[in-house]
CSV table of C-alpha atoms in Angstrom, one decimal:
chain,number,residue,atom,x,y,z
B,1,MET,CA,79.2,75.7,14.7
B,2,ILE,CA,81.3,77.3,17.4
B,3,ILE,CA,84.5,78.9,16.1
B,4,LYS,CA,87.9,81.5,16.7
B,5,CYS,CA,86.8,84.5,15.4
B,6,PRO,CA,89.8,85.1,12.6
B,7,GLU,CA,90.2,88.3,13.6
B,8,CYS,CA,90.4,88.1,17.8
B,9,GLY,CA,90.5,84.5,18.3
B,10,HIS,CA,87.1,85.0,20.5
B,11,GLN,CA,85.0,82.0,20.1
B,12,VAL,CA,81.2,82.9,17.9
B,13,SER,CA,79.1,80.7,16.0
B,14,ASP,CA,80.0,80.8,12.0
B,15,GLN,CA,76.6,82.1,11.1
B,16,ALA,CA,76.8,85.1,13.1
B,17,LYS,CA,76.5,88.4,11.2
B,18,THR,CA,79.3,89.5,12.5
B,19,CYS,CA,81.8,89.2,15.9
B,20,PRO,CA,80.2,89.9,19.0
B,21,SER,CA,84.1,91.0,20.4
B,22,CYS,CA,85.6,93.1,17.4
B,23,GLY,CA,82.7,93.4,15.0
B,24,ILE,CA,84.2,91.9,12.0
B,25,ASP,CA,82.1,90.3,9.2
B,26,ILE,CA,81.6,86.8,10.0
B,27,ALA,CA,78.7,85.0,7.6
B,28,GLY,CA,79.6,84.3,4.0
B,29,LYS,CA,83.2,85.4,5.0
B,30,ILE,CA,85.2,82.8,6.4
B,31,THR,CA,86.6,79.7,5.4
B,32,GLN,CA,88.9,76.9,6.8
B,33,CYS,CA,92.5,76.1,5.7
B,34,PRO,CA,92.2,73.0,3.4
B,35,ASP,CA,95.2,72.4,4.8
B,36,CYS,CA,95.3,72.7,8.2
B,37,GLY,CA,91.9,73.5,9.2
B,38,GLU,CA,92.3,77.0,10.5
B,39,VAL,CA,89.3,79.5,9.7
B,40,ILE,CA,90.8,82.3,8.2
B,41,PHE,CA,88.7,84.9,5.7
B,42,LYS,CA,88.1,84.0,2.1
B,43,GLU,CA,89.9,87.4,1.0
B,44,GLN,CA,92.8,85.5,2.1
B,45,ALA,CA,95.2,84.3,0.0
B,46,ARG,CA,97.4,82.3,2.0
B,47,CYS,CA,96.8,80.3,5.9
B,48,PRO,CA,97.9,82.9,8.5
B,49,ASN,CA,98.7,79.7,10.4
B,50,CYS,CA,100.7,77.1,7.9
B,51,HIS,CA,100.9,79.8,4.9
B,52,CYS,CA,99.7,77.7,2.6
B,53,SER,CA,98.2,79.2,-0.9
B,54,ILE,CA,94.5,78.8,-0.7
B,55,ASN,CA,93.2,80.1,-4.5
B,56,GLY,CA,94.6,77.2,-6.2
B,57,ALA,CA,98.1,76.5,-4.7
B,58,SER,CA,98.8,72.8,-3.8
B,59,SER,CA,98.9,72.7,-0.1
B,60,THR,CA,102.3,71.2,-0.2
B,61,ASP,CA,104.1,74.6,-1.6
B,62,ASN,CA,105.8,76.0,0.9
B,63,THR,CA,107.1,78.6,-1.6
B,64,PRO,CA,106.7,81.9,0.4
B,65,TYR,CA,104.5,84.1,-1.2
B,66,PRO,CA,103.8,85.6,-3.6
B,67,GLN,CA,106.6,83.5,-5.9
B,68,PRO,CA,109.5,85.9,-7.8
B,69,VAL,CA,108.1,86.5,-11.5
B,70,THR,CA,111.6,86.0,-12.4
B,71,PRO,CA,114.4,84.5,-10.7
B,72,LYS,CA,116.6,87.2,-10.9
B,73,VAL,CA,113.6,90.4,-8.9
B,74,PRO,CA,112.8,88.1,-6.2
B,75,VAL,CA,109.3,89.8,-4.5
B,76,PRO,CA,109.8,90.6,-0.8
B,77,GLN,CA,107.3,88.6,1.3
B,78,GLN,CA,104.8,90.4,3.4
B,79,SER,CA,103.6,89.9,7.2
B,80,GLU,CA,100.6,88.8,7.8
B,81,SER,CA,98.9,91.8,8.7
B,82,ARG,CA,100.0,93.6,5.4
B,83,GLN,CA,98.6,90.6,3.6
B,84,GLU,CA,95.3,90.9,5.8
B,85,GLU,CA,95.3,95.0,4.8
B,86,THR,CA,96.4,93.5,1.2
B,87,ALA,CA,93.3,91.3,1.2
B,88,LYS,CA,90.2,93.4,3.1
B,89,PRO,CA,91.7,97.1,3.6
B,90,GLY,CA,88.2,98.4,5.2
B,91,ALA,CA,88.2,95.5,7.9
B,92,THR,CA,91.8,95.9,8.6
B,93,ARG,CA,91.4,99.3,9.5
B,94,SER,CA,88.7,98.4,11.9
B,95,SER,CA,90.9,95.7,13.5
B,96,LYS,CA,93.7,98.1,13.9
B,97,LYS,CA,91.3,100.9,15.8
B,98,LYS,CA,90.0,98.2,18.1
B,99,ARG,CA,93.4,97.0,18.8
B,100,ILE,CA,94.1,100.0,19.9
B,101,GLY,CA,91.2,100.4,22.1
B,102,PHE,CA,92.1,97.3,23.6
B,103,THR,CA,96.0,98.7,24.0
B,104,ILE,CA,94.7,101.7,26.0
B,105,LEU,CA,92.0,100.2,28.0
B,106,ALA,CA,94.9,97.7,28.9
B,107,VAL,CA,97.4,100.6,30.1
B,108,SER,CA,94.3,102.2,31.9
B,109,VAL,CA,93.7,98.8,33.9
B,110,VAL,CA,97.5,98.6,34.6
B,111,LEU,CA,97.9,102.4,35.6
B,112,ALA,CA,94.7,101.5,37.3
B,113,LEU,CA,96.6,98.6,39.1
B,114,ILE,CA,99.8,100.8,39.9
B,115,VAL,CA,97.7,103.4,41.7
B,116,VAL,CA,95.9,101.0,43.5
B,117,PHE,CA,98.9,98.8,44.9
B,118,LEU,CA,100.9,102.3,45.3
B,119,GLY,CA,97.6,103.1,47.3
B,120,ILE,CA,98.3,100.2,49.3
B,121,TYR,CA,101.7,100.3,49.8
B,122,PHE,CA,101.6,103.7,51.1
B,123,MET,CA,98.6,103.1,53.4
B,124,LYS,CA,100.8,99.9,55.0
B,125,ASN,CA,104.0,102.1,55.0
B,126,GLN,CA,101.4,104.2,57.2
B,127,GLU,CA,100.2,101.6,59.6
B,128,MET,CA,103.7,100.4,60.0
B,129,GLN,CA,105.1,104.2,61.4
B,130,ASN,CA,101.9,104.4,63.0
B,131,GLU,CA,102.5,100.9,65.1
B,132,MET,CA,105.8,102.2,65.0
B,133,ARG,CA,105.3,105.6,67.2
B,134,ALA,CA,102.8,103.6,69.1
B,135,TYR,CA,104.9,100.9,70.2
B,136,GLU,CA,107.8,103.5,71.4
B,137,ASN,CA,105.0,105.2,73.6
B,138,ALA,CA,103.5,102.0,75.0
B,139,VAL,CA,107.2,100.9,76.2
B,140,LYS,CA,107.9,104.4,78.0
B,141,SER,CA,104.6,104.1,79.3
B,142,THR,CA,103.8,103.2,82.9
B,143,GLU,CA,100.3,103.3,82.8
B,144,PRO,CA,98.7,99.5,82.0
B,145,LEU,CA,96.0,101.1,80.2
B,146,VAL,CA,98.0,102.1,77.3
B,147,LEU,CA,100.0,99.2,77.2
B,148,GLN,CA,96.9,97.6,76.8
B,149,ASN,CA,95.3,99.8,74.4
B,150,PHE,CA,98.3,98.7,72.1
B,151,LEU,CA,97.5,95.4,72.6
B,152,ASP,CA,94.1,95.8,71.2
B,153,MET,CA,94.5,98.0,68.6
B,154,TYR,CA,97.7,96.4,67.0
B,155,VAL,CA,97.0,92.7,66.6
B,156,ASP,CA,99.0,92.4,63.9
B,157,ALA,CA,102.0,94.1,64.9
B,158,PRO,CA,105.1,92.1,65.1
B,159,LYS,CA,105.1,89.7,67.7
B,160,ALA,CA,108.4,91.2,69.3
B,161,HIS,CA,106.5,93.9,70.0
B,162,ARG,CA,103.6,92.4,71.4
B,163,ASP,CA,105.6,90.1,73.4
B,164,THR,CA,107.7,93.0,74.7
B,165,ILE,CA,104.3,95.1,75.1
B,166,LYS,CA,103.0,92.2,77.1
B,167,LEU,CA,106.0,91.7,79.3
B,168,HIS,CA,105.9,94.9,80.2
B,169,LEU,CA,102.5,95.1,80.9
B,170,ASP,CA,102.8,92.0,83.5
B,171,ALA,CA,105.8,93.8,85.0
B,172,LEU,CA,103.1,97.2,85.4
B,173,LYS,CA,100.6,94.9,86.8
B,174,LYS,CA,102.4,92.9,89.4
B,175,ILE,CA,104.2,96.4,90.7
B,176,ASP,CA,100.0,97.2,90.9
B,177,THR,CA,99.7,94.0,93.0
B,178,ASP,CA,102.6,94.6,95.5
B,179,TRP,CA,101.2,98.6,96.0
B,180,ASN,CA,98.0,97.2,96.9
B,181,ASP,CA,99.9,94.9,99.4
B,182,ALA,CA,101.5,97.8,101.0
B,183,LEU,CA,98.6,100.1,101.2
B,184,VAL,CA,96.6,97.1,102.9
B,185,ASN,CA,99.1,96.8,105.1
B,186,ASN,CA,99.8,100.1,105.6
B,187,SER,CA,103.5,100.3,107.7
B,188,LYS,CA,106.4,101.8,106.9
B,189,TYR,CA,108.2,98.9,106.6
B,190,ALA,CA,105.7,97.9,104.0
B,191,TYR,CA,106.1,101.1,101.7
B,192,GLU,CA,109.8,101.1,102.3
B,193,ARG,CA,109.9,97.3,100.7
B,194,PHE,CA,107.8,98.1,97.9
B,195,VAL,CA,109.9,101.5,97.0
B,196,LYS,CA,113.0,98.8,97.2
B,197,LEU,CA,111.3,96.2,95.2
B,198,HIS,CA,110.0,99.2,92.4
B,199,PRO,CA,112.7,101.9,92.6
B,200,GLN,CA,110.8,103.5,89.1
B,201,SER,CA,107.0,103.2,90.3
B,202,VAL,CA,104.9,106.2,89.7
B,203,HIS,CA,103.8,105.1,93.1
B,204,ASN,CA,106.6,105.7,94.8
B,205,ILE,CA,106.1,109.4,95.5
B,206,GLU,CA,102.5,108.2,97.3
B,207,ALA,CA,104.9,106.1,99.2
B,208,ALA,CA,107.4,108.5,100.7
B,209,ILE,CA,104.1,110.5,101.5
B,210,LYS,CA,102.6,108.1,103.2
B,211,ILE,CA,106.1,107.1,105.1
B,212,ASP,CA,105.9,110.5,106.3
B,213,SER,CA,102.5,110.3,108.1
B,214,LEU,CA,103.4,107.1,109.5
B,215,ASP,CA,106.3,108.7,111.3
B,216,TRP,CA,105.3,112.4,111.7
B,217,VAL,CA,102.6,109.9,113.9
B,218,ALA,CA,104.7,107.6,116.1
B,219,ALA,CA,106.5,111.3,116.9
B,220,THR,CA,103.3,113.1,118.2
B,221,LYS,CA,102.2,109.7,120.1
B,222,GLU,CA,105.7,109.8,122.0
B,223,ASN,CA,105.4,113.6,122.2
B,224,THR,CA,109.5,113.1,123.3
B,225,ALA,CA,112.2,115.6,121.9
B,226,GLU,CA,114.3,113.0,120.7
B,227,ALA,CA,111.6,111.5,118.8
B,228,PHE,CA,110.7,114.7,116.6
B,229,MET,CA,114.7,115.0,116.2
B,230,LYS,CA,114.4,111.9,114.6
B,231,TYR,CA,111.1,113.0,112.4
B,232,ILE,CA,113.5,116.0,111.4
B,233,THR,CA,116.5,114.7,110.3
B,234,GLU,CA,114.6,111.6,108.6
B,235,HIS,CA,112.5,113.6,106.7
B,236,GLU,CA,114.6,117.6,105.7
B,237,ASP,CA,111.3,117.9,103.3
B,238,GLY,CA,108.5,116.1,105.4
B,239,ALA,CA,104.8,117.6,105.1
B,240,PHE,CA,105.3,118.1,109.1
B,241,TYR,CA,108.7,119.5,109.4
B,242,ASP,CA,108.1,123.0,110.4
B,243,GLU,CA,105.7,121.7,113.6
B,244,ALA,CA,108.4,118.8,114.1
B,245,GLN,CA,111.1,121.5,114.7
B,246,ALA,CA,108.4,123.9,116.7
B,247,ASN,CA,107.7,120.9,118.9
B,248,TYR,CA,111.7,120.1,119.2
B,249,GLU,CA,112.3,123.2,120.6
B,250,HIS,CA,109.3,123.6,123.1
B,251,LEU,CA,110.4,119.8,124.7
B,252,GLU,CA,113.7,120.9,124.5
B,253,ALA,CA,113.0,124.3,126.8
B,254,GLN,CA,110.9,122.0,129.1
B,255,LYS,CA,113.9,119.8,129.4
B,256,VAL,CA,115.3,120.7,132.8
B,257,THR,CA,118.7,121.7,133.1
B,258,SER,CA,122.0,120.6,135.1
B,259,GLU,CA,121.7,124.3,136.7
B,260,GLU,CA,117.8,124.0,137.1
B,261,ARG,CA,118.5,120.5,138.8
B,262,GLN,CA,121.4,122.4,141.1
B,263,MET,CA,119.2,124.8,141.9
B,264,VAL,CA,116.0,123.1,143.2
B,265,THR,CA,118.7,120.6,145.2
B,266,GLN,CA,119.7,123.8,147.0
B,267,LEU,CA,116.5,126.0,147.2
B,268,PHE,CA,115.1,122.4,149.3
B,269,THR,CA,118.3,121.9,151.2
B,270,THR,CA,118.4,125.3,152.5
B,271,TYR,CA,114.1,125.4,153.0
B,272,PHE,CA,115.0,122.1,155.8
B,273,ASN,CA,117.6,123.4,157.3
B,274,ALA,CA,116.2,126.9,157.5
B,275,LEU,CA,113.0,124.8,159.0
B,276,ALA,CA,114.9,122.9,160.8
B,277,GLN,CA,117.2,125.4,162.7
B,278,MET,CA,114.0,127.8,163.1
B,279,ASP,CA,115.6,130.6,160.6
B,280,VAL,CA,112.8,132.7,159.6
B,281,SER,CA,115.2,134.8,157.5
B,282,ALA,CA,116.6,132.1,155.2
B,283,LEU,CA,113.0,130.5,155.3
B,284,SER,CA,111.5,133.4,153.9
B,285,SER,CA,114.3,133.3,151.1
B,286,THR,CA,112.9,130.3,149.7
B,287,LEU,CA,109.1,131.1,149.6
B,288,THR,CA,106.5,133.0,147.4
B,289,PRO,CA,104.3,135.7,149.5
B,290,VAL,CA,101.7,133.5,148.8
B,291,LEU,CA,101.7,129.5,148.3
B,292,THR,CA,99.0,127.7,145.9
B,293,SER,CA,99.2,125.2,148.7
B,294,PHE,CA,101.1,124.4,151.7
B,295,LEU,CA,100.2,121.2,153.8
B,296,HIS,CA,97.6,121.2,151.5
B,297,ARG,CA,96.2,124.8,152.6
B,298,GLN,CA,95.1,126.6,149.9
B,299,ASN,CA,96.7,130.3,149.2
B,300,ALA,CA,98.9,129.8,152.3
B,301,THR,CA,101.1,132.7,153.5
B,302,ARG,CA,104.7,132.8,154.4
B,303,GLU,CA,103.1,133.6,157.7
B,304,ASP,CA,101.0,130.2,158.1
B,305,VAL,CA,104.6,128.9,157.0
B,306,TYR,CA,106.4,130.3,159.9
B,307,GLN,CA,103.2,128.8,162.6
B,308,TYR,CA,104.0,125.8,161.0
B,309,MET,CA,107.6,126.0,161.7
B,310,GLU,CA,107.3,127.0,165.3
B,311,LYS,CA,105.1,124.0,165.9
B,312,LEU,CA,107.3,121.8,164.7
B,313,HIS,CA,109.3,122.8,167.3
B,314,GLU,CA,107.7,121.6,170.3
B,315,PRO,CA,108.8,121.4,173.9
B,316,GLY,CA,111.6,118.9,174.4
B,317,ILE,CA,112.5,118.7,171.1
B,318,THR,CA,116.7,118.8,171.5
B,319,LYS,CA,117.5,118.5,167.9
B,320,MET,CA,115.4,118.3,163.9
B,321,GLU,CA,117.5,117.3,160.9
B,322,PHE,CA,115.7,117.1,157.7
B,323,THR,CA,118.1,115.3,154.7
B,324,PRO,CA,116.9,115.2,151.3
B,325,ASN,CA,117.7,111.4,150.0
B,326,GLY,CA,118.3,112.6,146.4
B,327,ASP,CA,116.0,110.9,144.6
B,328,TRP,CA,114.3,114.3,142.6
B,329,SER,CA,112.3,113.8,140.2
B,330,ILE,CA,111.8,117.0,138.1
B,331,GLU,CA,109.4,118.1,135.5
B,332,LYS,CA,109.1,121.4,133.6
B,333,SER,CA,106.1,123.4,132.3
B,334,GLN,CA,105.7,126.6,130.1
B,335,VAL,CA,103.5,129.5,131.5
B,336,GLY,CA,104.5,132.0,129.8
B,337,ASP,CA,107.5,133.4,127.4
B,338,ASP,CA,111.0,132.1,128.5
B,339,ARG,CA,109.1,131.3,132.3
B,340,TYR,CA,108.7,127.8,133.2
B,341,VAL,CA,107.7,126.2,136.7
B,342,LEU,CA,109.4,123.3,137.9
B,343,SER,CA,107.4,120.3,139.4
B,344,VAL,CA,109.6,118.3,142.3
B,345,THR,CA,108.9,115.4,143.7
B,346,PHE,CA,111.6,113.5,146.6
B,347,THR,CA,112.0,112.3,149.9
B,348,VAL,CA,113.4,113.4,152.8
B,349,ALA,CA,114.4,112.0,155.8
B,350,GLU,CA,113.2,113.3,159.0
B,351,HIS,CA,115.2,112.8,162.4
B,352,ILE,CA,114.0,114.1,165.8
B,353,GLU,CA,115.3,113.9,169.2
B,354,ARG,CA,114.0,114.9,172.1
B,355,ALA,CA,115.1,115.4,175.9
B,356,GLU,CA,114.1,112.3,177.2
B,357,GLU,CA,116.4,110.0,177.5
B,358,GLY,CA,116.7,107.8,174.7
B,359,ARG,CA,113.3,109.5,172.6
B,360,GLU,CA,114.1,109.8,169.2
B,361,SER,CA,111.7,109.6,165.8
B,362,SER,CA,112.8,109.2,162.9
B,363,ALA,CA,110.5,109.1,159.0
B,364,VAL,CA,110.5,109.8,155.3
B,365,CYS,CA,108.3,112.2,153.9
B,366,LYS,CA,107.1,112.2,150.2
B,367,VAL,CA,107.6,115.9,149.3
B,368,THR,CA,105.7,116.9,146.1
B,369,ALA,CA,106.2,120.7,145.4
B,370,GLN,CA,106.5,123.2,142.5
B,371,VAL,CA,109.5,126.4,141.8
B,372,SER,CA,108.2,129.5,140.4
B,373,PRO,CA,109.7,131.0,137.7
B,374,GLU,CA,111.7,133.4,140.2
B,375,GLY,CA,113.4,130.2,141.6
B,376,ARG,CA,110.8,130.2,145.0
B,377,ILE,CA,108.5,127.4,146.1
B,378,SER,CA,105.1,128.0,145.3
B,379,GLU,CA,103.8,125.0,146.8
B,380,LEU,CA,104.7,121.9,149.2
B,381,ASN,CA,103.1,119.1,150.4
B,382,MET,CA,104.2,116.5,152.2
B,383,LYS,CA,103.0,112.7,153.8
B,384,ARG,CA,104.6,110.7,155.9
B,385,SER,CA,105.6,107.4,154.6
B,386,ILE,CA,107.2,105.8,157.5
B,387,ALA,CA,108.0,106.8,160.7
B,388,GLN,CA,109.5,105.1,164.0
B,389,GLU,CA,109.5,105.8,167.2
């Protein structure tokens, strides 16, 4: 029959020599309480469960054991463990050692569990600190990869953290999409719009470089002093600032000043007046010693011009007038340090009267000429466009 060991309560056969749990003797050493049926050791005087007397006492005798010898001298009641020690000293000492062993084992298990739980606590705490640092770095980051790594690594992070990072990541993806659109468009408007929409984007530096380059291309294509000045004004730190400044100064130097325009007007007025009046001295003062081209004759001298003047005044001409029409077109070209050649185009009205009564002729001539850095005519060609008799 399977019973509970009276010593440790472990289930054991009543025929077993000893309890496999605590080692106490079983076979022949146990009996049942006649009152409550509890399995107890035969040596015990009372049942530890119902406290009834085992050896000859009535099961209904509730007088504490042992009973006093005389009413005047009561005998103190012993504890169950004390009774067991009195009944079987050797077995009690063995049981006590086993209980101490169990106590040590239990304490060891508890301590081990405490160590495990503390380890888990500190590990969790460290994980929380790592997650918080990663979260703070991700919030400050502008790299989508950093944010995506946070979401991949900390799947158990607080929902508020993950939601914040997801929103941040979506915003960065939108920025990248807008930037790609600006690159595809590749216009100043597209880059300026991107910067306006995303003022804190890391792409803004590249956008500024793109705008700088596009404005420089536009300025060089227009190639005017005004265009280069516009670039200089808008890009004080531009990559092409120095080159733009040099081009601006060069083009400004090529602009015809009011003094130069007045000089050109006076020069050709003097030339045509001298030509009409056959004034060799005045005519000579307007010409370089050698003209690169005069009436399409290459390397013409002043003598060639004088001969043309004499030929122009054929017999019978009583009056000759040349009047510039004032439609001056002047361009300036640099030929050396602070040396410029002026290219001039204009029309001049020619009027000739002859001795023959009523015979007059008028014409409009288109003149193309050049003026040397010294302010002399170095090239002059004419073409009559309208002639009337």
